[in-house]
CSV table of N, CA and C in Angstrom, one decimal:
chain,number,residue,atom,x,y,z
A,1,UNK,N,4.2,1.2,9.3
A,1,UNK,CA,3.5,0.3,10.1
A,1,UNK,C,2.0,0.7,10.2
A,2,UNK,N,1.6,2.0,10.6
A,2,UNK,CA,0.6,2.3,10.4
A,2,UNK,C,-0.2,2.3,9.1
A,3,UNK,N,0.3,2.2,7.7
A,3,UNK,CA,-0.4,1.9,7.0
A,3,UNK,C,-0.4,0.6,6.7
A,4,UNK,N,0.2,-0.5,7.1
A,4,UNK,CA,-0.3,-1.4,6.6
A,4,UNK,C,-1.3,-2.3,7.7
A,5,UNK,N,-1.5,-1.5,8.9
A,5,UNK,CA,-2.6,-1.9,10.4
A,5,UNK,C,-3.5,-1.5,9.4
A,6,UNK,N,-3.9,0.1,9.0
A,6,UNK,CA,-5.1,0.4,8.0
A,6,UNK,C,-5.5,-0.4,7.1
A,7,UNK,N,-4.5,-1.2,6.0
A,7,UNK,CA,-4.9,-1.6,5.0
A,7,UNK,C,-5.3,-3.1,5.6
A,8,UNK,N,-4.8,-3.8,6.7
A,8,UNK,CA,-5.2,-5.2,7.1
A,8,UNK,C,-6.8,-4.5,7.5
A,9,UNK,N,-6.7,-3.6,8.1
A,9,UNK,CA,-9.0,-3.3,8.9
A,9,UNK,C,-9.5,-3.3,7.7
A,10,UNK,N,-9.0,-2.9,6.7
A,10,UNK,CA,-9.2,-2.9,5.6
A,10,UNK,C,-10.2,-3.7,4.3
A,11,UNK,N,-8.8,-4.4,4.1
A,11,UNK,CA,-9.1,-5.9,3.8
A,11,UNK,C,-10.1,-6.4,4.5
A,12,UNK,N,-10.1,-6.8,5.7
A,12,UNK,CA,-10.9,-7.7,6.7
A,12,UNK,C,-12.4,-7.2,6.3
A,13,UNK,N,-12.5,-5.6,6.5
A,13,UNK,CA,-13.6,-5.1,6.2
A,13,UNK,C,-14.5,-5.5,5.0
A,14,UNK,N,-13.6,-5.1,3.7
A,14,UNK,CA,-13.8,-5.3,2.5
A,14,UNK,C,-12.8,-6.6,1.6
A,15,UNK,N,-12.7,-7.7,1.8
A,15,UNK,CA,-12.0,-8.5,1.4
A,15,UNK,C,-11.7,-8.3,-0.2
A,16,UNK,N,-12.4,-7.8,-0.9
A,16,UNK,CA,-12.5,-7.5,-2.5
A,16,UNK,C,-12.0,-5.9,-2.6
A,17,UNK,N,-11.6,-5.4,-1.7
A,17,UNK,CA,-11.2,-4.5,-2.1
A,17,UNK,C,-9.6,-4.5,-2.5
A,18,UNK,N,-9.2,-3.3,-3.4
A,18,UNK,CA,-7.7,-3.6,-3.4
A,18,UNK,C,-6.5,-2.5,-3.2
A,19,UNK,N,-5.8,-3.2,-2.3
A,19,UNK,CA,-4.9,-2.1,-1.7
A,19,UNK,C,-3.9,-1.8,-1.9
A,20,UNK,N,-3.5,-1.1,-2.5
A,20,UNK,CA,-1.9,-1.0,-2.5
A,20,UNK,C,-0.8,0.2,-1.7
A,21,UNK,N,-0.2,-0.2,-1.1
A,21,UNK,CA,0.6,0.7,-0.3
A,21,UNK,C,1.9,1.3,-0.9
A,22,UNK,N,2.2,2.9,-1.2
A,22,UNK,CA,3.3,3.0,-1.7
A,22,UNK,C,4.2,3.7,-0.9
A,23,UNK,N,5.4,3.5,-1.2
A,23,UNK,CA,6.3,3.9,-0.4
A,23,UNK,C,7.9,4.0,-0.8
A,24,UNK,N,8.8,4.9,-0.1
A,24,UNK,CA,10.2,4.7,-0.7
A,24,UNK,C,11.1,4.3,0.0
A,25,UNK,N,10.9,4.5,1.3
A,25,UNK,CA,11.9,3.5,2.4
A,25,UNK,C,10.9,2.7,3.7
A,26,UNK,N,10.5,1.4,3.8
A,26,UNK,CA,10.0,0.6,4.3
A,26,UNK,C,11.0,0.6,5.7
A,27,UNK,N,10.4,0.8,6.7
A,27,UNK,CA,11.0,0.7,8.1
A,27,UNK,C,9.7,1.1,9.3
A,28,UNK,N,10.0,0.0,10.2
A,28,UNK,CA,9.2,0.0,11.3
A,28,UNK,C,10.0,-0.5,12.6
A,29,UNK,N,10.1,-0.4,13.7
A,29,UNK,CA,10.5,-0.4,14.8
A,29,UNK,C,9.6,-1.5,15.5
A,30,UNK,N,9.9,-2.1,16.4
A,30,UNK,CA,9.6,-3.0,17.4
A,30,UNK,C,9.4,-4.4,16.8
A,31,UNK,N,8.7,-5.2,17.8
A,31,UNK,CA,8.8,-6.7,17.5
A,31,UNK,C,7.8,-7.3,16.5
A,32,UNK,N,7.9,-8.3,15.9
A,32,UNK,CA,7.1,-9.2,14.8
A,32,UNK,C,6.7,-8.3,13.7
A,33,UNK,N,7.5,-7.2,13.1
A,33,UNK,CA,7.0,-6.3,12.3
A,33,UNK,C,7.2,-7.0,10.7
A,34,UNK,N,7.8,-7.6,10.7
A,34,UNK,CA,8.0,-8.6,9.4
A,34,UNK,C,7.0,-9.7,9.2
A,35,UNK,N,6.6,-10.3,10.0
A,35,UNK,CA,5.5,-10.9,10.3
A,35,UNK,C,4.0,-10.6,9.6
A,36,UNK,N,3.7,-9.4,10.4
A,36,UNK,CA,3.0,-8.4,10.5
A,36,UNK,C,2.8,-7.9,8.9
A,37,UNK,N,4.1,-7.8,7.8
A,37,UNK,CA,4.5,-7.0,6.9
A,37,UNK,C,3.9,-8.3,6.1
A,38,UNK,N,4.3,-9.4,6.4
A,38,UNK,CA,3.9,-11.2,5.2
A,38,UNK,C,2.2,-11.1,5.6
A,39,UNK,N,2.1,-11.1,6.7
A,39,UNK,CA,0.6,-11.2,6.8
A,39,UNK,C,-0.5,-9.5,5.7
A,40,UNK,N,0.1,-9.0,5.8
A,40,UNK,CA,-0.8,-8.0,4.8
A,40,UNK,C,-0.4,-8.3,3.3
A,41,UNK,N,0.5,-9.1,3.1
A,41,UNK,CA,0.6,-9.4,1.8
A,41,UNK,C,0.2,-10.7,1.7
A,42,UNK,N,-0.4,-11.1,2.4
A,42,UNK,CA,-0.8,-12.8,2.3
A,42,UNK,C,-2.2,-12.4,1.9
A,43,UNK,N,-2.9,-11.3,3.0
A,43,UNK,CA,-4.2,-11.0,2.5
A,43,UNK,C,-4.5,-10.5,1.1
A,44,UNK,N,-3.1,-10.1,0.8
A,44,UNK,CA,-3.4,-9.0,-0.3
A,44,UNK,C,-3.2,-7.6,-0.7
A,45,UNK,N,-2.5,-7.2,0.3
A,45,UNK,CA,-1.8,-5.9,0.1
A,45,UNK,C,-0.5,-6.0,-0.5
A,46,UNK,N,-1.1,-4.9,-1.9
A,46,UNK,CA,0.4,-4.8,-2.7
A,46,UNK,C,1.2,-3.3,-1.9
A,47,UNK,N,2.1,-4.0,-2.4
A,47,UNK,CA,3.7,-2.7,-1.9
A,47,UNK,C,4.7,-2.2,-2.8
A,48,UNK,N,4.2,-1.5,-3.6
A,48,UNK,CA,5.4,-0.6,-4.3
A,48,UNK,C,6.3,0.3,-4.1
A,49,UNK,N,7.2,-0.1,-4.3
A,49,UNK,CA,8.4,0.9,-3.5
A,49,UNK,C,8.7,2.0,-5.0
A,50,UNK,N,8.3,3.0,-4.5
A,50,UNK,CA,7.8,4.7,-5.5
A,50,UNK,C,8.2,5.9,-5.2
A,51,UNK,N,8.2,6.8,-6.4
A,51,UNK,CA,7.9,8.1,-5.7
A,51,UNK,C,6.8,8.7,-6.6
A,52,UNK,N,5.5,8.9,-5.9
A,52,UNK,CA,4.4,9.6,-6.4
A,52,UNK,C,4.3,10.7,-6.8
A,53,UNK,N,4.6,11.0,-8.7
A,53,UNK,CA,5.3,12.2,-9.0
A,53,UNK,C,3.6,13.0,-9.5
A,54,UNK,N,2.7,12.7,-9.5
A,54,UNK,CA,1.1,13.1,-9.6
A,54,UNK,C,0.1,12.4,-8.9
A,55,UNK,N,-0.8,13.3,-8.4
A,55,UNK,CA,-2.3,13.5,-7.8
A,55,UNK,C,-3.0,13.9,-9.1
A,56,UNK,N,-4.3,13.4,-9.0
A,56,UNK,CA,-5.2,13.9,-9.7
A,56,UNK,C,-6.4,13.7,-10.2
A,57,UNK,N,-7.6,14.3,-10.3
A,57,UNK,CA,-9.3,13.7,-10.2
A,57,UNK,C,-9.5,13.2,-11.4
A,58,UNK,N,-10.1,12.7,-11.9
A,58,UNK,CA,-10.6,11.9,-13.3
A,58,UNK,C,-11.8,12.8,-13.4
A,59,UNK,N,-12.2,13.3,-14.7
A,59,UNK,CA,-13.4,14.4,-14.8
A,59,UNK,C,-14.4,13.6,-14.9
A,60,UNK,N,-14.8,12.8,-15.4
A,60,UNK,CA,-15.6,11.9,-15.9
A,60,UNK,C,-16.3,11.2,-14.4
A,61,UNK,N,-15.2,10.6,-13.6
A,61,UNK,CA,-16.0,9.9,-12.7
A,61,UNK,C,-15.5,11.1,-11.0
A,62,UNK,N,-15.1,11.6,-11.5
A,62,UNK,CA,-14.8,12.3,-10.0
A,62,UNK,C,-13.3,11.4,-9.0
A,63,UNK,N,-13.1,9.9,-9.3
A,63,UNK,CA,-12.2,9.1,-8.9
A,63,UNK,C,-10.6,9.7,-8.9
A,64,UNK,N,-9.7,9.1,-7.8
A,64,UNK,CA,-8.7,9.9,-8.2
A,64,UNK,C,-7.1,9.1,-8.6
A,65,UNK,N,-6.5,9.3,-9.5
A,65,UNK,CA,-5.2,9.0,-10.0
A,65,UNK,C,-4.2,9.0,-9.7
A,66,UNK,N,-3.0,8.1,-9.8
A,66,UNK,CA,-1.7,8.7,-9.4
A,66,UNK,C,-0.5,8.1,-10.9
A,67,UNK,N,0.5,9.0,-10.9
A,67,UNK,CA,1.0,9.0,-11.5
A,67,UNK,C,2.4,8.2,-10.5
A,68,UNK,N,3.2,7.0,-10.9
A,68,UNK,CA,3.8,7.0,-10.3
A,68,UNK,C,5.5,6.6,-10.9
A,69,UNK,N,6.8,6.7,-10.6
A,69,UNK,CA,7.5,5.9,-10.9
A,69,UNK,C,8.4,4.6,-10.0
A,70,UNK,N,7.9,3.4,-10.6
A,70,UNK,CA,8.7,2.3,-9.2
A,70,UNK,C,8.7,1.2,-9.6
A,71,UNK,N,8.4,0.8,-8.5
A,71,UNK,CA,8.4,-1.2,-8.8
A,71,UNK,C,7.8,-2.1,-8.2
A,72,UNK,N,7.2,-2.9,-8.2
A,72,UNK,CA,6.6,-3.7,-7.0
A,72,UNK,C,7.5,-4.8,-6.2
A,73,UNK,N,7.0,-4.5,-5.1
A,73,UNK,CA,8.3,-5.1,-4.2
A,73,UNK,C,8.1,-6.2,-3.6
A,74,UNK,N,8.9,-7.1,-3.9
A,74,UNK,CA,8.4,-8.6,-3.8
A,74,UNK,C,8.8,-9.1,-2.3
């Protein structure tokens, strides 16, 4: 839940920016959290359900990478 509050200030902030949130078990507690979950994917936050098997800097630009294995979760 907290990351997808981040990624909606986010978005709002930076509308062209692009977000994607990964993760391997999706659960949040209390009310309209589904709601909440359509509205950050309406703006634009992708959700892959992963496990992030590398970290790592790009030499060239200093930018950083991830290696991942998963799926996008519709």
């Amino acid at each position: 839940m907290a990351a997808t509050k981040e990624a909606i200030l986010a978005k709002e902030h930076e509308p062209d920016l692009e977000v994607t949130i990964f993760f391997l078990d999706l659960r949040a507690f209390g009310k309209d959290f589904d709601r909440y979950y359509e509205r950050a994917k309406n703006v634009g936050v992708r959700y892959v359900r992963s496990f992030i098997s590398r970290t790592f800097e790009m030499p060239d630009t200093k930018n950083l990478a991830l290696k991942y294995f998963g799926r996008t979760s519709d």
